[in-house]
Amino acid sequence: PLPPSESTPNQSHADHGHGSSAVGGIPVVTFKWHHVETPYQVALWILVAGLAKLVIEANHHVTNVIPESALLICFGFILGGIIWGADKVQTFKLNPTVFFFYLLPQIILDTGYSMPNKLFFGNMGAILVYAVIGTCWNAASLGLSLWGCHQGGAMGDLDIGLLQYLLFGSLIAAVDPVAVIAVFEQVHVNEVLFILVFGESLLNDGVTVVLFNVFDAFVSLGGARINAVEIIKGIISFFVVAFGGSLLGLVFGLLISLLTKVTQKVKIIEPAFVFVLGYLSYLTAEMLSLSSILSITFCGVSCQKYINANMAESSVSTVRYVMKVFANGSETIIFVFLGISAIDTEIWVWNTGFILLTLFFIFVYRIIGVFFLTWILNRYRLVPVEFIDQVIMSYGGLRGAVAYGLATLLNESKIKEKNLMICTTLLVVYFTVILQGITMKPLVNWLKVKKAAVSELTLIEKLQSKVFDHMLVAIEDISGQIGHNYMRDKWNQFEERWMTRILMKKSVRKSRDCVFKVFHQLNLKDAMSYVAEGERRGSLEFVRNESAFIDFKKKFVDDCSGAMPDITACMSDDYSAIRIDQVPSVSLEMHEQNMKGVRETEDINTHHLLQQHLYKGRKQHRHRYSRSHFNVNKDENEVQEIFQRTMRNRLESFKSAKMGVSPPKKISKHTKKDQQQKVPNGKSTENGKRYFSGDEGCMIGNVCIPLTPFPLGPAGIENPAYIPDLDPMAAEIPPWLAEYDAGPVAPSQRAQLRLPWTPSDLGRLAPLRISTRSNDSFAQADAPAAQQKDDEPPTPSKRDGRNM
Amino acid sequence: MGSKASTLLREEEIEEIKKETGFSHSQITRLYSRFTSLDKGENGTLSREDFQRIPELAINPLGDRIINAFFPEGEDQVNFRGFMRILAHFRPIEDNEKKSVAVSEPLNSRTNKLLFAFRLYDLDRDDKISREELLQVLRMMVGVNISDDQLGSIADRTIQEADTNGDNSISFNEFIKVLEKVDVEQKMSIRFLH
């Protein structure tokens, strides 16, 4: 802080206006717009897009009828109008560079990563037919028809040649993945239909890129120099672009998988690798003029299985969520800008013939293409594509931002009518996204399209689908046919032998099993709701889904019945806390002992995982203040909790003096406290809160076990001076905790009794303790006790130091 | 060794099989040649050893069970009719069949497909999948890393998911009910080449 004398002249400088240049002194505050212009604008636009989405999502009635994408475009219209009104020129447009480099990749990466692989590759034949042949057909037919109409004079006086028509056709022919996702996600059609349309929209990029580049080159070359050689080169370039792009994507996918195999130590930046490498695959493909969309798609498709297995659960969740955030954000921004870009007088070139004919032909040729190709495919498919599905497929041929992006890339010098083309493209996009988007849902309902089965996770379905797989392979073998299943089986075997060995962590490989995974997930679900229910009801005597009891109750009853009476006898909230913690652990102990012979000790493994989930609170506190973990610092609660804990401890020691049981509750208190601070698991945060309500003399939840004479009122007792030193105890926990985690999880009563035998711990107990045990440490405790009571509440940093 | 003529398929047989199973003429002849190639003893029937000679079946977890499914109760030989009858379960359901009101339910109907799958579990044919039977199948399907206790838990939970009448086993109706959302027609069909 400046000494007062010096501040005054500065203030007077500031008073004379922004910027000290006029006065020649030190500026206190300046307004530096240009300094931050670009990032500020970017951030503002992202904010605006987010707000738009917020507003739109506020009303479900509207979004049920009109798809979100359409609303976003309309919002873009409004916004564009405002900007245009202010600037008289459209300063913001959907810049192709920004679109192709910064907005599109994450959407495609997200789709690749969450692609249902089995379905995708199972229908790959059909998808490829639609993508390649269908797109070529669309492009050619549209270009030729428009040219024909032009020759016939339907379009008036336009300076467009055949090649340019074909170029235009190629850029507008492609079905757009962003638009398809946006519209189809609200209409839950059956998965085969969805994967066909969606797969087509992804894979047709290979064709689009080639066609666009080839025709662009032809247009530049001029019609005269096109001969057979060039055409053949074009065809070859298709194969190179498509397969090259896919291969590149696969390579990057393998790279990611290999990388995640060794990143256990850097769990916090594991997710970053996925994104960076995915983006690099996109850029590398662009650099080599291969199909970037194909590259990033196959990158996501190939790596998903391995990184999901290799990475820690938290990293997998992070990747999944961040992908969704990016993809959703990009999609929103794209649609808003699509709207804004329309309000630009430069591109308002109207040619009735051109525009209307384009719309008409796109629609018609899509229908023809789909039906014809499906008729051919159905002769070879196991389950034919139904008529209704075909209708939806043709209706779902939506064009979107990719077409617009390509249109803006057109070379104006070669293509005089670029503005007309941009305008037409935009109109086509609006037509398909808004109109077809709005009518898609009613159409689907009206035609009674088979909807997606909402599949709940059941063990029996999982088991049975495996049974089916094996059955089919066997029958194919018996009947001597090399069929689809045979190939799939062979691939699975190959994958099992080679790929998982190279790409998956050894530890994960051993514990992978489909049926068991489902079982494990179901157990996790049960365990979480078990704990939540337990708190809500305040006791363990709750009637619940019996399947949960299969795993827990049996063990609980058998093994804990000995321990239970002791616990219930004491009847303090702390003991019940132990009980809650103990129950899952006991059953886990059962399983652990069984699996000891088979399993290696590593992080990600079935029951360890469950155990970790339940115990994470305790472990987590050790890393509380590292930059790598989140920290929820509930200071006020802490203070109160500490105080209440002190009070309770004193009471306990008083009671235990009578009963000869020392309070192990300190540990459980830590559990409660730490479970509160464990942010990632929302459930445990809730646990913590519940516990604290229990501090006021009640147990968890509603069952009140009076804490006897101690008049602990609700939350109001705050006596900061009373904060004992918790840190030593926190520091002491680890060795004991280690016991908790590794060995038999439930320490015996005796073990618990021994726990708090450190001088600092006992400091708290000392005053009230009339020790029935002749133990020197108790006596020692008396001395430090008095001192520690006067300690200041430990600051977080101090605790940090302690715990780290 | 009888003359080959006695093992050749007669037209009437083909017609009968066609009516019973729904396979086409060419499919039947094709499968017949497969049958004869498997039939090393050349006596017009297949034994279990003939099936086991197929190498891929040895590495199939359900291989033995499926082989077993071909043989009717208590018998050790299966003739061509029986062979085709089982294979017919795996024919894809065609549209016209769905709509036809057949006298008897076609072999590849959904119910019959599920019955075949059910019988894979239910070895003792008491129309119930007991816990032990389920455990056996689970053990075959699941990796070696899973302990018996865990497997037991999985089995228990699986039964609970399906069991509605509380008899701790899965009856055929419960089996059908629990799989009603599954697209059995697609999952249990293979393409038979013409």
PDB file of N, CA and C in Angstrom, chain B residues 44-105:
ATOM      1  N   GLY B  44     -25.474 -91.906 -42.786  1.00  0.00           N
ATOM      2  CA  GLY B  44     -26.662 -91.071 -42.872  1.00  0.00           C
ATOM      3  C   GLY B  44     -27.044 -90.385 -41.582  1.00  0.00           C
ATOM      4  N   THR B  45     -26.251 -90.596 -40.544  1.00  0.00           N
ATOM      5  CA  THR B  45     -26.546 -89.877 -39.302  1.00  0.00           C
ATOM      6  C   THR B  45     -25.246 -89.321 -38.748  1.00  0.00           C
ATOM      7  N   LEU B  46     -25.405 -88.332 -37.922  1.00  0.00           N
ATOM      8  CA  LEU B  46     -24.244 -87.748 -37.262  1.00  0.00           C
ATOM      9  C   LEU B  46     -24.241 -88.143 -35.790  1.00  0.00           C
ATOM     10  N   SER B  47     -23.047 -88.432 -35.319  1.00  0.00           N
ATOM     11  CA  SER B  47     -22.909 -88.681 -33.886  1.00  0.00           C
ATOM     12  C   SER B  47     -22.201 -87.494 -33.252  1.00  0.00           C
ATOM     13  N   ARG B  48     -22.087 -87.564 -31.942  1.00  0.00           N
ATOM     14  CA  ARG B  48     -21.449 -86.438 -31.258  1.00  0.00           C
ATOM     15  C   ARG B  48     -20.002 -86.256 -31.700  1.00  0.00           C
ATOM     16  N   GLU B  49     -19.346 -87.347 -31.974  1.00  0.00           N
ATOM     17  CA  GLU B  49     -17.944 -87.241 -32.387  1.00  0.00           C
ATOM     18  C   GLU B  49     -17.816 -86.480 -33.692  1.00  0.00           C
ATOM     19  N   ASP B  50     -18.787 -86.688 -34.574  1.00  0.00           N
ATOM     20  CA  ASP B  50     -18.737 -85.971 -35.844  1.00  0.00           C
ATOM     21  C   ASP B  50     -18.752 -84.471 -35.617  1.00  0.00           C
ATOM     22  N   PHE B  51     -19.601 -84.044 -34.692  1.00  0.00           N
ATOM     23  CA  PHE B  51     -19.650 -82.617 -34.390  1.00  0.00           C
ATOM     24  C   PHE B  51     -18.356 -82.139 -33.755  1.00  0.00           C
ATOM     25  N   GLN B  52     -17.867 -82.983 -32.855  1.00  0.00           N
ATOM     26  CA  GLN B  52     -16.689 -82.534 -32.129  1.00  0.00           C
ATOM     27  C   GLN B  52     -15.470 -82.434 -33.004  1.00  0.00           C
ATOM     28  N   ARG B  53     -15.604 -83.033 -34.184  1.00  0.00           N
ATOM     29  CA  ARG B  53     -14.472 -82.927 -35.097  1.00  0.00           C
ATOM     30  C   ARG B  53     -14.339 -81.531 -35.679  1.00  0.00           C
ATOM     31  N   ILE B  54     -15.360 -80.750 -35.577  1.00  0.00           N
ATOM     32  CA  ILE B  54     -15.272 -79.372 -36.072  1.00  0.00           C
ATOM     33  C   ILE B  54     -14.387 -78.581 -35.120  1.00  0.00           C
ATOM     34  N   PRO B  55     -13.260 -78.092 -35.585  1.00  0.00           N
ATOM     35  CA  PRO B  55     -12.285 -77.513 -34.655  1.00  0.00           C
ATOM     36  C   PRO B  55     -12.780 -76.281 -33.916  1.00  0.00           C
ATOM     37  N   GLU B  56     -13.519 -75.433 -34.599  1.00  0.00           N
ATOM     38  CA  GLU B  56     -13.893 -74.182 -33.941  1.00  0.00           C
ATOM     39  C   GLU B  56     -14.825 -74.397 -32.766  1.00  0.00           C
ATOM     40  N   LEU B  57     -15.543 -75.506 -32.812  1.00  0.00           N
ATOM     41  CA  LEU B  57     -16.477 -75.736 -31.715  1.00  0.00           C
ATOM     42  C   LEU B  57     -15.750 -76.002 -30.407  1.00  0.00           C
ATOM     43  N   ALA B  58     -14.528 -76.489 -30.541  1.00  0.00           N
ATOM     44  CA  ALA B  58     -13.790 -76.798 -29.307  1.00  0.00           C
ATOM     45  C   ALA B  58     -13.474 -75.542 -28.517  1.00  0.00           C
ATOM     46  N   ILE B  59     -13.305 -74.435 -29.233  1.00  0.00           N
ATOM     47  CA  ILE B  59     -12.962 -73.221 -28.495  1.00  0.00           C
ATOM     48  C   ILE B  59     -14.178 -72.354 -28.229  1.00  0.00           C
ATOM     49  N   ASN B  60     -15.331 -72.899 -28.509  1.00  0.00           N
ATOM     50  CA  ASN B  60     -16.546 -72.160 -28.237  1.00  0.00           C
ATOM     51  C   ASN B  60     -17.059 -72.554 -26.850  1.00  0.00           C
ATOM     52  N   PRO B  61     -17.258 -71.587 -25.989  1.00  0.00           N
ATOM     53  CA  PRO B  61     -17.669 -71.934 -24.621  1.00  0.00           C
ATOM     54  C   PRO B  61     -18.947 -72.758 -24.560  1.00  0.00           C
ATOM     55  N   LEU B  62     -19.817 -72.528 -25.515  1.00  0.00           N
ATOM     56  CA  LEU B  62     -21.078 -73.264 -25.470  1.00  0.00           C
ATOM     57  C   LEU B  62     -21.080 -74.431 -26.443  1.00  0.00           C
ATOM     58  N   GLY B  63     -19.910 -74.714 -26.999  1.00  0.00           N
ATOM     59  CA  GLY B  63     -19.857 -75.719 -28.049  1.00  0.00           C
ATOM     60  C   GLY B  63     -20.550 -77.017 -27.703  1.00  0.00           C
ATOM     61  N   ASP B  64     -20.187 -77.567 -26.569  1.00  0.00           N
ATOM     62  CA  ASP B  64     -20.749 -78.877 -26.240  1.00  0.00           C
ATOM     63  C   ASP B  64     -22.247 -78.817 -26.053  1.00  0.00           C
ATOM     64  N   ARG B  65     -22.686 -77.748 -25.439  1.00  0.00           N
ATOM     65  CA  ARG B  65     -24.127 -77.641 -25.202  1.00  0.00           C
ATOM     66  C   ARG B  65     -24.893 -77.578 -26.502  1.00  0.00           C
ATOM     67  N   ILE B  66     -24.320 -76.833 -27.459  1.00  0.00           N
ATOM     68  CA  ILE B  66     -25.037 -76.695 -28.717  1.00  0.00           C
ATOM     69  C   ILE B  66     -25.049 -78.018 -29.454  1.00  0.00           C
ATOM     70  N   ILE B  67     -23.925 -78.717 -29.389  1.00  0.00           N
ATOM     71  CA  ILE B  67     -23.904 -80.048 -29.999  1.00  0.00           C
ATOM     72  C   ILE B  67     -24.999 -80.897 -29.382  1.00  0.00           C
ATOM     73  N   ASN B  68     -25.104 -80.795 -28.084  1.00  0.00           N
ATOM     74  CA  ASN B  68     -26.118 -81.565 -27.378  1.00  0.00           C
ATOM     75  C   ASN B  68     -27.522 -81.248 -27.850  1.00  0.00           C
ATOM     76  N   ALA B  69     -27.710 -79.968 -28.214  1.00  0.00           N
ATOM     77  CA  ALA B  69     -29.055 -79.551 -28.595  1.00  0.00           C
ATOM     78  C   ALA B  69     -29.527 -80.239 -29.861  1.00  0.00           C
ATOM     79  N   PHE B  70     -28.571 -80.716 -30.664  1.00  0.00           N
ATOM     80  CA  PHE B  70     -28.974 -81.356 -31.917  1.00  0.00           C
ATOM     81  C   PHE B  70     -29.582 -82.722 -31.677  1.00  0.00           C
ATOM     82  N   PHE B  71     -29.185 -83.347 -30.579  1.00  0.00           N
ATOM     83  CA  PHE B  71     -29.616 -84.715 -30.360  1.00  0.00           C
ATOM     84  C   PHE B  71     -30.879 -84.739 -29.525  1.00  0.00           C
ATOM     85  N   PRO B  72     -31.902 -85.361 -30.051  1.00  0.00           N
ATOM     86  CA  PRO B  72     -33.141 -85.456 -29.282  1.00  0.00           C
ATOM     87  C   PRO B  72     -32.905 -86.247 -28.000  1.00  0.00           C
ATOM     88  N   GLU B  73     -33.877 -86.141 -27.156  1.00  0.00           N
ATOM     89  CA  GLU B  73     -33.738 -86.697 -25.817  1.00  0.00           C
ATOM     90  C   GLU B  73     -33.261 -88.144 -25.822  1.00  0.00           C
ATOM     91  N   GLY B  74     -32.098 -88.356 -25.270  1.00  0.00           N
ATOM     92  CA  GLY B  74     -31.645 -89.733 -25.073  1.00  0.00           C
ATOM     93  C   GLY B  74     -31.012 -90.392 -26.267  1.00  0.00           C
ATOM     94  N   GLU B  75     -31.003 -89.735 -27.405  1.00  0.00           N
ATOM     95  CA  GLU B  75     -30.445 -90.420 -28.570  1.00  0.00           C
ATOM     96  C   GLU B  75     -29.024 -89.972 -28.836  1.00  0.00           C
ATOM     97  N   ASP B  76     -28.334 -90.774 -29.589  1.00  0.00           N
ATOM     98  CA  ASP B  76     -26.941 -90.459 -29.887  1.00  0.00           C
ATOM     99  C   ASP B  76     -26.681 -90.177 -31.343  1.00  0.00           C
ATOM    100  N   GLN B  77     -27.694 -90.321 -32.151  1.00  0.00           N
ATOM    101  CA  GLN B  77     -27.505 -90.065 -33.566  1.00  0.00           C
ATOM    102  C   GLN B  77     -28.559 -89.078 -34.026  1.00  0.00           C
ATOM    103  N   VAL B  78     -28.169 -88.255 -34.961  1.00  0.00           N
ATOM    104  CA  VAL B  78     -29.160 -87.350 -35.535  1.00  0.00           C
ATOM    105  C   VAL B  78     -29.123 -87.477 -37.045  1.00  0.00           C
ATOM    106  N   ASN B  79     -30.285 -87.608 -37.629  1.00  0.00           N
ATOM    107  CA  ASN B  79     -30.330 -87.710 -39.093  1.00  0.00           C
ATOM    108  C   ASN B  79     -30.480 -86.334 -39.693  1.00  0.00           C
ATOM    109  N   PHE B  80     -30.603 -86.336 -41.024  1.00  0.00           N
ATOM    110  CA  PHE B  80     -30.619 -85.053 -41.708  1.00  0.00           C
ATOM    111  C   PHE B  80     -31.834 -84.237 -41.323  1.00  0.00           C
ATOM    112  N   ARG B  81     -32.981 -84.904 -41.143  1.00  0.00           N
ATOM    113  CA  ARG B  81     -34.193 -84.169 -40.773  1.00  0.00           C
ATOM    114  C   ARG B  81     -33.985 -83.422 -39.459  1.00  0.00           C
ATOM    115  N   GLY B  82     -33.419 -84.150 -38.503  1.00  0.00           N
ATOM    116  CA  GLY B  82     -33.192 -83.533 -37.192  1.00  0.00           C
ATOM    117  C   GLY B  82     -32.200 -82.377 -37.285  1.00  0.00           C
ATOM    118  N   PHE B  83     -31.169 -82.623 -38.102  1.00  0.00           N
ATOM    119  CA  PHE B  83     -30.153 -81.594 -38.328  1.00  0.00           C
ATOM    120  C   PHE B  83     -30.795 -80.321 -38.849  1.00  0.00           C
ATOM    121  N   MET B  84     -31.628 -80.480 -39.855  1.00  0.00           N
ATOM    122  CA  MET B  84     -32.259 -79.312 -40.450  1.00  0.00           C
ATOM    123  C   MET B  84     -33.237 -78.656 -39.490  1.00  0.00           C
ATOM    124  N   ARG B  85     -33.864 -79.514 -38.689  1.00  0.00           N
ATOM    125  CA  ARG B  85     -34.857 -78.971 -37.776  1.00  0.00           C
ATOM    126  C   ARG B  85     -34.204 -77.991 -36.795  1.00  0.00           C
ATOM    127  N   ILE B  86     -33.050 -78.358 -36.312  1.00  0.00           N
ATOM    128  CA  ILE B  86     -32.371 -77.458 -35.387  1.00  0.00           C
ATOM    129  C   ILE B  86     -31.876 -76.217 -36.095  1.00  0.00           C
ATOM    130  N   LEU B  87     -31.300 -76.430 -37.282  1.00  0.00           N
ATOM    131  CA  LEU B  87     -30.797 -75.258 -37.997  1.00  0.00           C
ATOM    132  C   LEU B  87     -31.907 -74.297 -38.370  1.00  0.00           C
ATOM    133  N   ALA B  88     -33.101 -74.848 -38.512  1.00  0.00           N
ATOM    134  CA  ALA B  88     -34.212 -73.988 -38.909  1.00  0.00           C
ATOM    135  C   ALA B  88     -34.511 -72.921 -37.869  1.00  0.00           C
ATOM    136  N   HIS B  89     -34.137 -73.209 -36.636  1.00  0.00           N
ATOM    137  CA  HIS B  89     -34.379 -72.204 -35.603  1.00  0.00           C
ATOM    138  C   HIS B  89     -33.679 -70.902 -35.908  1.00  0.00           C
ATOM    139  N   PHE B  90     -32.600 -71.012 -36.698  1.00  0.00           N
ATOM    140  CA  PHE B  90     -31.782 -69.827 -36.895  1.00  0.00           C
ATOM    141  C   PHE B  90     -32.065 -69.106 -38.192  1.00  0.00           C
ATOM    142  N   ARG B  91     -33.095 -69.529 -38.831  1.00  0.00           N
ATOM    143  CA  ARG B  91     -33.430 -68.816 -40.053  1.00  0.00           C
ATOM    144  C   ARG B  91     -33.998 -67.463 -39.696  1.00  0.00           C
ATOM    145  N   PRO B  92     -33.656 -66.438 -40.476  1.00  0.00           N
ATOM    146  CA  PRO B  92     -34.230 -65.129 -40.182  1.00  0.00           C
ATOM    147  C   PRO B  92     -35.728 -65.151 -40.428  1.00  0.00           C
ATOM    148  N   ILE B  93     -36.424 -64.389 -39.656  1.00  0.00           N
ATOM    149  CA  ILE B  93     -37.870 -64.317 -39.816  1.00  0.00           C
ATOM    150  C   ILE B  93     -38.162 -63.389 -40.966  1.00  0.00           C
ATOM    151  N   GLU B  94     -38.888 -63.900 -41.947  1.00  0.00           N
ATOM    152  CA  GLU B  94     -39.204 -63.041 -43.078  1.00  0.00           C
ATOM    153  C   GLU B  94     -40.533 -62.372 -42.887  1.00  0.00           C
ATOM    154  N   ASP B  95     -40.699 -61.290 -43.626  1.00  0.00           N
ATOM    155  CA  ASP B  95     -41.927 -60.507 -43.464  1.00  0.00           C
ATOM    156  C   ASP B  95     -43.171 -61.316 -43.691  1.00  0.00           C
ATOM    157  N   ASN B  96     -43.180 -62.085 -44.790  1.00  0.00           N
ATOM    158  CA  ASN B  96     -44.411 -62.797 -45.088  1.00  0.00           C
ATOM    159  C   ASN B  96     -44.719 -63.844 -44.023  1.00  0.00           C
ATOM    160  N   GLU B  97     -43.664 -64.318 -43.404  1.00  0.00           N
ATOM    161  CA  GLU B  97     -43.920 -65.303 -42.363  1.00  0.00           C
ATOM    162  C   GLU B  97     -44.553 -64.652 -41.149  1.00  0.00           C
ATOM    163  N   LYS B  98     -44.126 -63.431 -40.915  1.00  0.00           N
ATOM    164  CA  LYS B  98     -44.672 -62.772 -39.740  1.00  0.00           C
ATOM    165  C   LYS B  98     -46.172 -62.665 -39.846  1.00  0.00           C
ATOM    166  N   LYS B  99     -46.602 -62.406 -41.081  1.00  0.00           N
ATOM    167  CA  LYS B  99     -48.035 -62.158 -41.195  1.00  0.00           C
ATOM    168  C   LYS B  99     -48.840 -63.438 -41.379  1.00  0.00           C
ATOM    169  N   SER B 100     -48.145 -64.495 -41.818  1.00  0.00           N
ATOM    170  CA  SER B 100     -48.937 -65.687 -42.138  1.00  0.00           C
ATOM    171  C   SER B 100     -49.453 -66.338 -40.878  1.00  0.00           C
ATOM    172  N   VAL B 101     -50.651 -66.839 -40.999  1.00  0.00           N
ATOM    173  CA  VAL B 101     -51.229 -67.560 -39.869  1.00  0.00           C
ATOM    174  C   VAL B 101     -50.985 -69.027 -40.115  1.00  0.00           C
ATOM    175  N   ALA B 102     -49.866 -69.495 -39.650  1.00  0.00           N
ATOM    176  CA  ALA B 102     -49.494 -70.878 -39.947  1.00  0.00           C
ATOM    177  C   ALA B 102     -50.285 -71.835 -39.073  1.00  0.00           C
ATOM    178  N   VAL B 103     -50.392 -73.052 -39.587  1.00  0.00           N
ATOM    179  CA  VAL B 103     -51.105 -74.072 -38.816  1.00  0.00           C
ATOM    180  C   VAL B 103     -50.358 -74.336 -37.522  1.00  0.00           C
ATOM    181  N   SER B 104     -49.093 -74.640 -37.712  1.00  0.00           N
ATOM    182  CA  SER B 104     -48.263 -74.793 -36.506  1.00  0.00           C
ATOM    183  C   SER B 104     -47.202 -73.721 -36.563  1.00  0.00           C
ATOM    184  N   GLU B 105     -46.754 -73.346 -35.454  1.00  0.00           N
ATOM    185  CA  GLU B 105     -45.819 -72.240 -35.413  1.00  0.00           C
ATOM    186  C   GLU B 105     -44.524 -72.623 -36.126  1.00  0.00           C
TER     187      GLU B 105
END
